[in-house]
Each structure stands twice: as structure tokens, then as C-alpha cells.
Short mmCIF file of C-alpha atoms in Angstrom, two decimals:
data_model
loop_
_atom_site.label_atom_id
_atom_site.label_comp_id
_atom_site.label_asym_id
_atom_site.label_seq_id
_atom_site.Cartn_x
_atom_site.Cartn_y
_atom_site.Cartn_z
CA UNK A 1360 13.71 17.54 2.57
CA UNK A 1361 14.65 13.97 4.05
CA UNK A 1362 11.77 12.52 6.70
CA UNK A 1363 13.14 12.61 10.01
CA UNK A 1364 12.75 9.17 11.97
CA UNK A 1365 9.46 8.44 14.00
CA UNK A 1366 9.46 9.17 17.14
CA UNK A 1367 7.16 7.35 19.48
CA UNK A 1368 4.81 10.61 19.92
CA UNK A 1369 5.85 12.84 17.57
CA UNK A 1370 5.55 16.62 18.08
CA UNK A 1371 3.22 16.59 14.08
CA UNK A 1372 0.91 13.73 15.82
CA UNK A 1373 0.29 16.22 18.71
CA UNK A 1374 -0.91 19.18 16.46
CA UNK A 1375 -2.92 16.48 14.55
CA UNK A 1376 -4.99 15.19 17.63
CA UNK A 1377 -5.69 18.80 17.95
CA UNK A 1378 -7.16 19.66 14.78
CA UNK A 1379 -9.26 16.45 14.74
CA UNK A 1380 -11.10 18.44 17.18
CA UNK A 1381 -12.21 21.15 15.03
CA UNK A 1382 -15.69 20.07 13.05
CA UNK A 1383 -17.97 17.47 14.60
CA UNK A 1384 -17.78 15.66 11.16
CA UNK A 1385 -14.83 14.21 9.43
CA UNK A 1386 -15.98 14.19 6.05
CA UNK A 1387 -18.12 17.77 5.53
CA UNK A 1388 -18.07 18.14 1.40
CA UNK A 1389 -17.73 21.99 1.02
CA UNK A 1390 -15.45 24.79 -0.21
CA UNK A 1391 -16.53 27.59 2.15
CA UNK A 1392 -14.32 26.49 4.77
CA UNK A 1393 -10.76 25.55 3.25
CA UNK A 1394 -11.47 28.60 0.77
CA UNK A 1395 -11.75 31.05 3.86
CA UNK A 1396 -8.81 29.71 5.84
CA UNK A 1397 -6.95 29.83 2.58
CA UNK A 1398 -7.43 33.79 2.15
CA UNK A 1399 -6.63 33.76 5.50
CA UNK A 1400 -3.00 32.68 4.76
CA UNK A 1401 -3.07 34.52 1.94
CA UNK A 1402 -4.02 32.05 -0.61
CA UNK A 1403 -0.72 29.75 -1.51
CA UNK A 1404 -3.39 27.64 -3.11
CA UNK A 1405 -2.50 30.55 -5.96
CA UNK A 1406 1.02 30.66 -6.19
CA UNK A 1407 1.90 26.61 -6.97
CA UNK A 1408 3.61 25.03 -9.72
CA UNK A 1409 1.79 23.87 -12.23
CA UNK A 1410 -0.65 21.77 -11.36
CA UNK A 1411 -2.22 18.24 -12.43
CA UNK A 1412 -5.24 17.20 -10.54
CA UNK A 1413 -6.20 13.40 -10.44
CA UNK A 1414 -9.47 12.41 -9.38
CA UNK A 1415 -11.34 8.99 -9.86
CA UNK A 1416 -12.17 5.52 -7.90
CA UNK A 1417 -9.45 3.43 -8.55
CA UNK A 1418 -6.05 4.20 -9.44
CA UNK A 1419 -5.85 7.90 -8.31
CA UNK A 1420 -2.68 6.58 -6.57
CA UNK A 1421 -1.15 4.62 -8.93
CA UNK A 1422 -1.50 7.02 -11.78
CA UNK A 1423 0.13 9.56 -9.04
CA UNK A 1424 2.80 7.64 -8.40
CA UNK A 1425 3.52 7.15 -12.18
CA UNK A 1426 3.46 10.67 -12.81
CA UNK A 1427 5.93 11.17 -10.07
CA UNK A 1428 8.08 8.48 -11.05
CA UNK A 1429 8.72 9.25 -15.05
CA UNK A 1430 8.60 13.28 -14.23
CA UNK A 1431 11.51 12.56 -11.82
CA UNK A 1432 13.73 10.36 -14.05
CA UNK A 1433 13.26 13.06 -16.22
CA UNK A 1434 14.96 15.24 -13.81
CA UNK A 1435 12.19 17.29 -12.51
CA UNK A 1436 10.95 17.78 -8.48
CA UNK A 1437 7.44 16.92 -7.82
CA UNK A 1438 5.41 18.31 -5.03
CA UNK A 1439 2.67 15.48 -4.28
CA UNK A 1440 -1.05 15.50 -2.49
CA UNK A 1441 -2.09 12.10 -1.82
CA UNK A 1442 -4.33 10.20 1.13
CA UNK A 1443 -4.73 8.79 3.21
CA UNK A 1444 -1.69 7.65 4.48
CA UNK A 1445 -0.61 4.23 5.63
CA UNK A 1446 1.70 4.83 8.73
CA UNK A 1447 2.54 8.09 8.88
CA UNK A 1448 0.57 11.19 8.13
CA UNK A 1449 4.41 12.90 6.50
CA UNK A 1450 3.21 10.27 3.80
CA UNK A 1451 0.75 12.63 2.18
CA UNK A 1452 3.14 15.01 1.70
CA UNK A 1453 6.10 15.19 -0.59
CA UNK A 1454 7.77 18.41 -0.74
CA UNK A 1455 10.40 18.29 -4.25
CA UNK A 1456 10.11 13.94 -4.27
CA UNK A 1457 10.96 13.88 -0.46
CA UNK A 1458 8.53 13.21 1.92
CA UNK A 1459 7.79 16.46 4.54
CA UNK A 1460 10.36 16.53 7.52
CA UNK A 1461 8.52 16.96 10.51
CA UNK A 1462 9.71 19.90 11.35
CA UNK A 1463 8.20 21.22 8.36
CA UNK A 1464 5.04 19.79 8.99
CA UNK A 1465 4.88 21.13 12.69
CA UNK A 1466 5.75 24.37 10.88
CA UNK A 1467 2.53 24.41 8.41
CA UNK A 1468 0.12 22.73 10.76
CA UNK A 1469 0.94 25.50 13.86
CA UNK A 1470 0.64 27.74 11.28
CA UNK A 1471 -2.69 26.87 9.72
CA UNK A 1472 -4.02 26.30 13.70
CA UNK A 1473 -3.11 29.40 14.73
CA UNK A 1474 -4.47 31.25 11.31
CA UNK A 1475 -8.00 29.47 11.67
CA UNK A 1476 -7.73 30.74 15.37
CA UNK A 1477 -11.00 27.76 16.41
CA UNK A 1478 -13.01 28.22 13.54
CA UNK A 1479 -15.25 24.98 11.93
CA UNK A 1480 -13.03 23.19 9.84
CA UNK A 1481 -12.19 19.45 9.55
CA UNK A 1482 -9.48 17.62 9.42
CA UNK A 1483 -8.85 17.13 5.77
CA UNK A 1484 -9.40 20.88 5.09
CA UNK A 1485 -6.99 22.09 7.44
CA UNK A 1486 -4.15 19.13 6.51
CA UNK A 1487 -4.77 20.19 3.10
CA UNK A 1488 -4.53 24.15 3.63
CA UNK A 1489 -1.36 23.50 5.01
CA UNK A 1490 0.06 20.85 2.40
CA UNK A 1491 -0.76 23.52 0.26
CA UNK A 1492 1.23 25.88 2.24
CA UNK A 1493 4.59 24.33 2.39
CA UNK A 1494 3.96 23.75 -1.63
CA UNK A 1495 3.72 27.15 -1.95
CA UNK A 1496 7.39 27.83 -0.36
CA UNK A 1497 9.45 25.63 -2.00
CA UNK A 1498 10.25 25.39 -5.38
CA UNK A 1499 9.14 22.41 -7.83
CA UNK A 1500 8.42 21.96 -11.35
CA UNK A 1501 4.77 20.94 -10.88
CA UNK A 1502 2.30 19.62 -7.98
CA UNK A 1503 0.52 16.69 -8.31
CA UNK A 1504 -2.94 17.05 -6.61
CA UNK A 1505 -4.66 13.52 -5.58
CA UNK A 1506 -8.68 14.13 -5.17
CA UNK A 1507 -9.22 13.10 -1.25
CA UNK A 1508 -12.99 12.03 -2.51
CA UNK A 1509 -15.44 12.99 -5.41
CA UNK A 1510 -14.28 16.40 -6.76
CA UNK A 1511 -17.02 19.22 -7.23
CA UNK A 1512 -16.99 20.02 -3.60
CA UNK A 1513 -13.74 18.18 -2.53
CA UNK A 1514 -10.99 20.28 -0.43
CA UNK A 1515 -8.46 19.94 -3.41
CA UNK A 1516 -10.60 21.30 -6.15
CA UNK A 1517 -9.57 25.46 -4.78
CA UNK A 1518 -7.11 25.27 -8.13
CA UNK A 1519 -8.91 27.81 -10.36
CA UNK A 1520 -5.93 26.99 -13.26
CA UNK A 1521 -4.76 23.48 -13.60
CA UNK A 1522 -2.13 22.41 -15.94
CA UNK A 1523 -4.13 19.57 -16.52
CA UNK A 1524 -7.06 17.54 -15.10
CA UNK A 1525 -7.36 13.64 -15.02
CA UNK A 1526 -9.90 11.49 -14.12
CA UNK A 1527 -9.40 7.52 -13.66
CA UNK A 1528 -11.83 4.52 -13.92
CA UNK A 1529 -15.09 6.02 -12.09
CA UNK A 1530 -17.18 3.32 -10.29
CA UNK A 1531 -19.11 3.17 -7.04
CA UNK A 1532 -17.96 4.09 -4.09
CA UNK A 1533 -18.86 6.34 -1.29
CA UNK A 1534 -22.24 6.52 -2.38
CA UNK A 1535 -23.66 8.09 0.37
CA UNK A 1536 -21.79 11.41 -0.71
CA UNK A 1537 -21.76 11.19 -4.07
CA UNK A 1538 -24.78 9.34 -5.40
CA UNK A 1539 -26.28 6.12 -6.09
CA UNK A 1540 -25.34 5.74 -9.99
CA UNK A 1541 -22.90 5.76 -11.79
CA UNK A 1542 -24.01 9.26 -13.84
CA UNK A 1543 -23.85 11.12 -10.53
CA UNK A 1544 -21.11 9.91 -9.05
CA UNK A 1545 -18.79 11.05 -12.32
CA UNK A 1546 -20.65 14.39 -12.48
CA UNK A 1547 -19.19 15.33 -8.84
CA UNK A 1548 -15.53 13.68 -10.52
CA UNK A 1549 -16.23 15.96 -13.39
CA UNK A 1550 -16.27 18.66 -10.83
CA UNK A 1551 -12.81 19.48 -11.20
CA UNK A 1552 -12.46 19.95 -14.77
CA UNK A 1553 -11.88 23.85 -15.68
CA UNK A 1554 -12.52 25.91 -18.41
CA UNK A 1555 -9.94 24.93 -21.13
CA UNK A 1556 -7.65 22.73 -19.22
CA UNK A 1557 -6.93 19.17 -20.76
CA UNK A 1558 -8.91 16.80 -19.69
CA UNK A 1559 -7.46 13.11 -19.85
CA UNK A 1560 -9.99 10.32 -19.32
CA UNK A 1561 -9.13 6.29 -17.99
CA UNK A 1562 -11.18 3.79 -19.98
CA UNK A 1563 -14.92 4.57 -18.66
CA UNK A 1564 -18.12 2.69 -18.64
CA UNK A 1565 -20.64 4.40 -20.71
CA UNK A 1566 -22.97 5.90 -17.89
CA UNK A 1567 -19.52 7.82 -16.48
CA UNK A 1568 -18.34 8.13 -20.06
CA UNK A 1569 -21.30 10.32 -20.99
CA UNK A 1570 -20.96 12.65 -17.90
CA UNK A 1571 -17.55 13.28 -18.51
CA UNK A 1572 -17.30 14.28 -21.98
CA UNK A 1573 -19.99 16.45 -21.90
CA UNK A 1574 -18.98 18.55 -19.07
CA UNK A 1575 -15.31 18.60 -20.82
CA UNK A 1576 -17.25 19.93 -24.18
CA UNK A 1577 -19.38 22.24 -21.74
CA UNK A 1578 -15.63 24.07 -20.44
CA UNK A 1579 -14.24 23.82 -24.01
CA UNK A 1580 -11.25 21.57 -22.51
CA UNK A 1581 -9.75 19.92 -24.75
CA UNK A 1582 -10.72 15.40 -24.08
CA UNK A 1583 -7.62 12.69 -24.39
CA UNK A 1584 -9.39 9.70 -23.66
CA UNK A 1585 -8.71 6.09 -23.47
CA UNK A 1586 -9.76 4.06 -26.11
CA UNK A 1587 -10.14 7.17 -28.82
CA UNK A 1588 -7.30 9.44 -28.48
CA UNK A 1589 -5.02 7.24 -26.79
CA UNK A 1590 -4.62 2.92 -26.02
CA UNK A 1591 -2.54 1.01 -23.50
CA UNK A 1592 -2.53 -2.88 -23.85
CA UNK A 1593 -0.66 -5.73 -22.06
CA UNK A 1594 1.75 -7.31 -24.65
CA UNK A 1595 4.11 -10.87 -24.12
CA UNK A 1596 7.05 -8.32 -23.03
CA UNK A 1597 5.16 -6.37 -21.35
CA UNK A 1598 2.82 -3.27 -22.80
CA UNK A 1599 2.11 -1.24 -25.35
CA UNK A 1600 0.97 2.82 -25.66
CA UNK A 1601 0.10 4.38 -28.58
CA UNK A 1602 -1.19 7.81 -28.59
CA UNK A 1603 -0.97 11.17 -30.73
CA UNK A 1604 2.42 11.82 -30.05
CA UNK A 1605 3.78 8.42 -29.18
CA UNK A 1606 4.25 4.97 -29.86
CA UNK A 1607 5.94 2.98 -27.32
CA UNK A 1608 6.39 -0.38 -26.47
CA UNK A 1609 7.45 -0.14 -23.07
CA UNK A 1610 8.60 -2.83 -20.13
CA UNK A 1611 5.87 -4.38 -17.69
CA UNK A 1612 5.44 -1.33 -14.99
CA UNK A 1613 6.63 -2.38 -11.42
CA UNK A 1614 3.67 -1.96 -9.83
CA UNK A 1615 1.65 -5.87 -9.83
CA UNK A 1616 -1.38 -6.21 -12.01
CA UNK A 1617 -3.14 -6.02 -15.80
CA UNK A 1618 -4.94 -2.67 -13.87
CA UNK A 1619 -1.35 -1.21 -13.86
CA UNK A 1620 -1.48 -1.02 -17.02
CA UNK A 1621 -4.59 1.31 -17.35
CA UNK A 1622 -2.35 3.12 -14.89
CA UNK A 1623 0.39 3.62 -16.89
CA UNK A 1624 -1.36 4.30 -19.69
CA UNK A 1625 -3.22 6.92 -18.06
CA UNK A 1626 0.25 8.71 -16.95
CA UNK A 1627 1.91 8.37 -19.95
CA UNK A 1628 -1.69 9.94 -21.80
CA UNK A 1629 -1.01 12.90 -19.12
CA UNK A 1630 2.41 13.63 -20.26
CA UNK A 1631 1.26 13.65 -23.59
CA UNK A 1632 -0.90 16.35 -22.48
CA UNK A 1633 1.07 18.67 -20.28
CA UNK A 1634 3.12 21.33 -22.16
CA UNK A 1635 6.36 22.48 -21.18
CA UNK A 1636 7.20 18.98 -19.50
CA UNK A 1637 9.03 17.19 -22.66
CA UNK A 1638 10.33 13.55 -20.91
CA UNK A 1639 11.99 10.76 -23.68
CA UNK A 1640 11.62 7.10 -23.83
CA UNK A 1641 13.63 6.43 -22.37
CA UNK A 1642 12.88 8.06 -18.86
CA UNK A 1643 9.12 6.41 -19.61
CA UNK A 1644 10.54 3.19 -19.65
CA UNK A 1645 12.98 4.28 -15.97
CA UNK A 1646 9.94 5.45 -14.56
CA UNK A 1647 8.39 2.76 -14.81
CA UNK A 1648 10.58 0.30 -13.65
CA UNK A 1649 11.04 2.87 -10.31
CA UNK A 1650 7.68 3.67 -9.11
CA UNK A 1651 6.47 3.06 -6.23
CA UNK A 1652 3.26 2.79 -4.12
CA UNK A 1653 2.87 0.86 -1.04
CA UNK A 1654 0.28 -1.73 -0.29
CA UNK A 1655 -1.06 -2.10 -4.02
CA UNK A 1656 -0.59 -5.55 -5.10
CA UNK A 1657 2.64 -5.65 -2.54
CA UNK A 1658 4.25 -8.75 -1.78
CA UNK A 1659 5.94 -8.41 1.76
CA UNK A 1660 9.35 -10.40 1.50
CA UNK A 1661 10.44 -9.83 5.13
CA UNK A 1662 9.17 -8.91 9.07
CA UNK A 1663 7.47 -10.76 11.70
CA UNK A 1664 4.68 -11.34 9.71
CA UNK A 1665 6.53 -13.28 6.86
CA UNK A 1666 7.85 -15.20 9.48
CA UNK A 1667 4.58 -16.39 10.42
CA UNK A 1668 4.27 -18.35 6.94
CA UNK A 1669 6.47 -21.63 6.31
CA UNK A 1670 9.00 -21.40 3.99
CA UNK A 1671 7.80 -20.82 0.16
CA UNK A 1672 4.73 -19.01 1.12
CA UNK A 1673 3.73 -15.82 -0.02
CA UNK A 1674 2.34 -12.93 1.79
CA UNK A 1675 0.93 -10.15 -0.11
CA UNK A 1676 -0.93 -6.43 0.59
CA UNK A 1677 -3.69 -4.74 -1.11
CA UNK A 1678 -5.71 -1.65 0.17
CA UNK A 1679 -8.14 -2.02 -2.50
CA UNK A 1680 -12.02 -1.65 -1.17
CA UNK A 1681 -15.14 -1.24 -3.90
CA UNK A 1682 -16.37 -3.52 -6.42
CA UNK A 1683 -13.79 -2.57 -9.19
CA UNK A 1684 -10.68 -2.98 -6.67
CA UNK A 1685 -12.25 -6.25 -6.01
CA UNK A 1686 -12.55 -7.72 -9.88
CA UNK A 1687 -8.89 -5.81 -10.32
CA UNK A 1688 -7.38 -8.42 -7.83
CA UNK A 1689 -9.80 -11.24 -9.62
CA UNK A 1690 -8.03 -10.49 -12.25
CA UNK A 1691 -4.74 -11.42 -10.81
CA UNK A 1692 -5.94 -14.40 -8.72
CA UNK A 1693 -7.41 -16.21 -12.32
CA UNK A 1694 -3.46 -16.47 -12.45
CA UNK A 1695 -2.68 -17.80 -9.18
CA UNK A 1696 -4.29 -21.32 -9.83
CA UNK A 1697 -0.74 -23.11 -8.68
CA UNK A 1698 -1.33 -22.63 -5.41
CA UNK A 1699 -4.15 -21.87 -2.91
CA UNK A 1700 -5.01 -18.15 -2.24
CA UNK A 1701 -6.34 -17.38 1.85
CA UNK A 1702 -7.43 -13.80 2.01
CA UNK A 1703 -6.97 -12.15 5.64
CA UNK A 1704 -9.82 -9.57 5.19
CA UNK A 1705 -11.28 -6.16 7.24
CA UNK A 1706 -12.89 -3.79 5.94
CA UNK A 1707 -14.92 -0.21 7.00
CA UNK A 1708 -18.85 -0.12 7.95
CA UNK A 1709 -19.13 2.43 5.23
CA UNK A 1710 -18.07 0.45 2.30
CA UNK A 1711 -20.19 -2.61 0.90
CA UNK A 1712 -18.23 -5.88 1.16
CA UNK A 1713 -19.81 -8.30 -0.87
CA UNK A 1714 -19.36 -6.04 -3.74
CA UNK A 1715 -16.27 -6.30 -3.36
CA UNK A 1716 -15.67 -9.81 -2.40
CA UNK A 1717 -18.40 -11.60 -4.96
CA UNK A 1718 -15.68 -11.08 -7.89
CA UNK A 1719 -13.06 -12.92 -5.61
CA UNK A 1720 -14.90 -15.88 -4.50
CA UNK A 1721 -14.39 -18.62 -7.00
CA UNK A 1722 -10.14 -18.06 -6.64
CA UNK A 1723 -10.19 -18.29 -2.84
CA UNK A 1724 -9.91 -21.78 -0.53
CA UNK A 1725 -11.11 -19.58 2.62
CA UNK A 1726 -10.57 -16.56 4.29
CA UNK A 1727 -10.09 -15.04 7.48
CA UNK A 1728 -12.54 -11.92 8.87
CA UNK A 1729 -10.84 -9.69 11.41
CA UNK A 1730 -11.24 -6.21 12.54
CA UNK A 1731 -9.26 -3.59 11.60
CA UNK A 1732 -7.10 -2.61 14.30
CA UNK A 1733 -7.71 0.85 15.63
CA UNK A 1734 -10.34 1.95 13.47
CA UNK A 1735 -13.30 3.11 14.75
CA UNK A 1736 -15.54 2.73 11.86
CA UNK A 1737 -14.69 -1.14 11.04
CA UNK A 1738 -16.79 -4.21 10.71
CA UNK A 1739 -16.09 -6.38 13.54
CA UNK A 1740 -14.27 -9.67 12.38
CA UNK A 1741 -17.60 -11.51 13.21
CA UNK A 1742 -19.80 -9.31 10.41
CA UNK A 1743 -16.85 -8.94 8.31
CA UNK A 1744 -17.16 -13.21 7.87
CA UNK A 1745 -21.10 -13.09 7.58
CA UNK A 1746 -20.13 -10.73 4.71
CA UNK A 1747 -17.72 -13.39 3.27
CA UNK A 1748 -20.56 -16.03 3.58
CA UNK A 1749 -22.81 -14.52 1.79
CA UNK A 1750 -20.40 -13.79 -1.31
CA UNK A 1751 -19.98 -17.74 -1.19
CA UNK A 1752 -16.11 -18.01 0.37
CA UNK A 1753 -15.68 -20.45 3.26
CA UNK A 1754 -14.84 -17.99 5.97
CA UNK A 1755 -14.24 -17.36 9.81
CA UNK A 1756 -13.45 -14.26 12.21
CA UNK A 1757 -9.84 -14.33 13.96
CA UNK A 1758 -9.01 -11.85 16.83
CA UNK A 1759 -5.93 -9.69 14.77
CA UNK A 1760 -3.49 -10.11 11.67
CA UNK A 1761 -0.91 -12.46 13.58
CA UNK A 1762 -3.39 -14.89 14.91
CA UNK A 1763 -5.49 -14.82 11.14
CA UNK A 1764 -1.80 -15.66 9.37
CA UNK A 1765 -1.09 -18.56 12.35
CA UNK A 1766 -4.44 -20.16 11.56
CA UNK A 1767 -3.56 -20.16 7.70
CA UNK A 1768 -0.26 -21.49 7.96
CA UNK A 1769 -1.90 -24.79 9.96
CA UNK A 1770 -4.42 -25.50 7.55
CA UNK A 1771 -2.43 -26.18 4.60
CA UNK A 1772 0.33 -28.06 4.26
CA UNK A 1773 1.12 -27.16 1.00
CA UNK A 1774 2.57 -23.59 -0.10
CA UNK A 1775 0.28 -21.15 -0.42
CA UNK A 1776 -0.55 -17.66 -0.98
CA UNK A 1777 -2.48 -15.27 1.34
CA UNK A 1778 -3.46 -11.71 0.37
CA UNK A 1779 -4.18 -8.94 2.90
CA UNK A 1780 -7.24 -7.20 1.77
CA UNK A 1781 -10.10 -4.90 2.09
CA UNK A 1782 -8.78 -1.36 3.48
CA UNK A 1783 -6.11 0.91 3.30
CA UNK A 1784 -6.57 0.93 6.88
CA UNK A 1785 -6.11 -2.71 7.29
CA UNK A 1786 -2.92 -2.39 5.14
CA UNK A 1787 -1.52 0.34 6.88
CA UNK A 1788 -1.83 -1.51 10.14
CA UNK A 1789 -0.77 -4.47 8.70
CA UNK A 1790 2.53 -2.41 7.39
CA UNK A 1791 3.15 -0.89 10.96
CA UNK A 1792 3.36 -4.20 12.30
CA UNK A 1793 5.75 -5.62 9.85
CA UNK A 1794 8.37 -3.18 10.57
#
């Protein structure tokens, strides 16, 4: 089903306000709720494809997107479960590769309202119930199942039988939920894995690695993990995987970045994993080159904002926000020494900034703090500098995105690149605004 155009106030955004309403807290880790509500509609959580669940920090996305991409040049229909979205909530939401219409989504969210008639539930529950819904009533080859956060206790993990379970590079983030090391944080990741299902595994660090395995070896599901069972390296054309089944040298992905690499890998080590889904070559190598995923390493060609910049600038988008999204995009900016790199930078009062920043500040000539525009739970532009300033990068607070990319443009006169950081938030307000 095709996304219809967005209206101004869409009927879906009305529904939505409404079930914002429903639990004082929006994040609640627990599976009493969504489990009830989902017997209630007489569990479609059940009767799905099958399914590959993806949890992880970094990457859940990407390796998502990947999935979706090769599985699709290989002539299968994906349903896909991913968050949170950028611009539009039909984002999170692809029913058979297209994204929800909204009158389908009206359709599942009056649906799951009505069902839970009041009852304590939060947001995230109830958008998932009924993601899980429409899933259930059309037909696909498989679902892919992002983790919204952790994974013992996260809405997604109702799937008593996946096809498959995945779990990408596990560092710190969210702490406050999950736990303040490493070791705990990949226990509630390991959370989803299920007695017998295939477990594949992104390259680890050892704390994480230990967790993982031996809950896989505790479930008797059977471990493909990076490094042992399977490799994916950056080669001159572009990379190479080599697992038990095959050895490919394949074309750089699309998606920007050595850490897309990982991501590939990690895809590719899935399909070598999931029976009953044979894909060739060459429809690895197509999939690749097609896939998509907004505001990862995105460079924005067009729009008012790219118009802001003189000519041979660059303007580029990352919603990257922890520690290892930070030294991913360090990565890439040890490469971008021809030019100076501004960041424009916001980021949530939940996350920890200088984590992520400290691995960027010997690329960057300065950056720019501002708030993220309508969220709630953001650093104002003022902290978000004092944050910068402490990770050593000469930076100052400007009042919104436009007025942040003017102030670059007249402080260098020659070309230059400036990257959009720090939030998904940010870059889905920052993608609104570009048209």
C-alpha cells in the first residue's frame, strides 16, 4: 500500500495525540501491558510471517534496512518495525515494502483504542500492538522486527518463535533502563534470544561478548558471530564477506561509512542464517547498491537549507547519539581533512554528550549548539555548547537550524563541510524543514 500525501493534520496524528494520553510514562519497560491488549485482539502477534528480530545500540536500522533491501531484490515483500520515525509516524510501518497508507493506520490505531477501551498503556505499546495488527492481515514473506530499546522487557520481544534473532554492536546507551555496564546492558539485548532460534552476533566487545554467547548456549540457539563464524572487511573496491556458505566480494554498500560495513556484514550473516529465504549474488550486490535509510551519514543535495551554504559546500545528516555513533562518524571525519568540518549539534537531556562528542573533537573547526526544535526533553542550545566545551571543540549556541547554517556560511570563506548531528530528533526536524 502506497503512503497517501500529508495532510496538514492528519486524521492518524489525531488518534496519536490521543493515545499519548494513556500511561503517565512514555517509556514503562514491561510485557504485561502490550501482552494483555494483544489477547485482547486476539493475538496477531501469533499469526506473522516469519520473523527476524534485531536488537542492539547502533545499527539496528541499518542492518534493517539491509535486510529489507537484498530480501526485496530478491523478490520477496517485507513487513518492517522500526522507530522512531523522522517526519512521519507511517515511517515505522511498512506493510509488503510500502510504507502504511493512512487509512490503514487510522484503521489499526481506532482499532487498538477502542480494544484497550482506557486501560494503562503507553504509547509505544499500543503503536506497536497495532503495527502488529495490520502485519497480521496482509500477506509477506517475513517481518522484520526493530527492538524500540533493550530487549528482555521491550514491547517487540511478544514473538515466542523467531526465524531468527540478531543482535548488533552493544554499547552504552540508555543506561538508566538498562544498566550501567556493559554486561548488563547486553543481558537485557540478550533478552530476545529464544530457545533454538539462530542467533547472529555484530563484532562485540568482550564484556557484551560474554553475555551473549552464554545466554545463546543457555537456549541451545545455534551462535553466527562476527569475527568466528563469519568476517566483513573494507577492501580498495569496496568489501569483502566471507562466511560458511559464502564468499563474496561485493560493491561499497550505499549507505556512507566503514560502520556500514559491519552493517552489511551483519545482514548478509542473517541471510546466511534464515532458511527457506535462498537470495544469489547477485541480488546481495542490488541490495546493496538500493538501500536506504534516512539521516545516517546523509548528504542533503537540495532544499532551503542547502541553499543556505555557498556554492561547493556540503551539508550532511546524522541521527547518531552515544559514544559509539560518535567514534563511527570520527571515523569518517579522519577522512574529511580537505576541508573544514562545522557540526550544527542538539541533542536530548537523557543522553550524555560529551561521550559522544570527545571522539569528534580533534576533526572539527567549531560547532554550533542549538535546541532541538519541538522536543521537550532537549538540552537547550546554551548547555548543549557548555557540553561542546568541555569535550574541547570551539563552540557557541544559535537560536534554530537556519540561523546555526547562516552563521557557518560567514565564517569561512573557504568550502566547507557541516554535519547535522546529535539526535534523530534533530534530524528529523532538520528533514521536515528541508522539504
Amino acid at each position: 500500500m502506497a503512503a497517501d500525501a500529508a495532510p496538514q493534520r492528519a486524521p492518524s496524528d489525531k488518534v496519536l495525540a490521543r493515545l499519548l494520553s494513556l500511561h503517565p510514562k512514555l517509556i514503562d519497560l514491561s510485557l504485561e501491558r502490550v501482552l494483555r491488549l494483544l489477547r485482547q485482539l486476539g493475538d496477531p502477534h501469533t499469526k506473522l510471517p516469519p520473523v527476524v528480530h534485531v536488537a542492539g545500540t547502533n545499527g539496528k536500522g541499518s542492518v534493517v534496512a539491509y535486510l529489507r533491501a537484498i530480501l526485496e531484490a530478491s523478490g520477496r515483500r517485507c513487513h518492517v518495525y522500526t522507530s522512531p520515525h523522522l517526519v512521519r509516524f507511517h515511517e515505522r510501518i511498512r506493510l509488503a515494502g510500502a510504507l502504511i497508507s493512512e487509512a490503514a493506520l487510522v484503521d489499526v490505531l481506532t482499532e487498538c483504542e477502542r480494544v484497550n477501551a482506557g486501560a494503562s498503556i503507553t504509547f509505544f505499546e499500543i503503536t506497536t500492538c497495532a503495527a502488529l495488527l495490520a502485519f497480521s492481515r496482509a500477506p509477506a514473506d517475513a517481518v522484520l522486527l526493530e527492538v524500540g530499546m533493550g530487549g528482555r522487557l521491550d514491547t517487540t520481544n511478544v514473538i515466542d518463535r523467531p526465524a531468527l534473532t540478531c543482535v548488533t554492536p552493544v554499547s552504552m546507551d540508555h543506561m538508566d533502563h538498562l544498566g550501567d555496564t556493559l554486561a548488563k546492558i547486553a543481558g537485557e539485548k540478550a533478552g530476545i534470544f529464544k530457545p533454538g532460534a539462530p542467533v547472529v552476533l555484530a563484532p562485540q566487545a568482550p564484556e557484551a561478548a560474554d553475555v551473549l554467547e552464554a545466554r545463546a548456549h543457555a537456549l541451545n540457539a545455534p551462535l553466527y558471530r562476527a569475527g568466528h563464524e563469519w568476517t566483513a572487511a573494507a577492501t580498495d573496491g569496496g568489501m569483502r564477506y566471507e562466511g560458511t556458505r559464502w564468499k563474496l566480494d561485493l560493491p561499497k554498500p550505499a549507505l556512507f561509512g566503514p560502520h556500514q560495513i559491519v552493517n552489511a556484514g551483519v545482514a548478509i550473516a542473517c541471510l546466511e542464517m534464515l532458511g527457506g529465504f535462498p537470495v544469489s549474488p547477485a541480488q546481495i550486490r542490488q541490495g546493496l547498491g538500493n538501500v536506504e535509510w534516512p539521516a545516517r551519514m546523509q548528504r542533503l543535495k537540495r532544499g532551503p537549507l542547502v541553499a543556505k551554504l555557498p556554492r561547493g559546500w556540503e551539508l550532511w545528516l546524522d541521527g547518531g547519539h552515544n559514544a559509539g555513533c560518535g567514534e563511527a562518524l570520527a571515523e569518517i571525519a579522519k577522512g574529511w581533512r580537505d576541508r573544514p568540518l562545522y557540526l550544527i549539534y542538539g541533542m536530548l537531556n537523557t543522553k550524555a554528550p560529551e561521550g559522544f562528542l570527545k571522539p569528534l573533537s580533534p576533526y572539527v573547526t567549531s560547532l554550533r549548539a542549538i535546541a532541538i526544535p519541538g522536543a521537550d526533553a532537549t538540552l537547550s542550545g546554551e548547555d548543549a555548547a557548555k557540553h561542546a566545551h568541555a569535550s574541547g571543540i570551539d563552540a557557541r549556541s544559535a537560536p534554530g537550524i537556519g540561523a546555526a547554517l547562516d552563521d557557518i556560511a560567514e565564517s569561512s570563506e573557504a568550502p566547507a563541510r557541516v554535519l547535522i548531528c546529535g539526535s534523530l530528533y534533530l534530524a528529523g526536524a532538520v528533514l521536515a524543514e528541508n522539504g
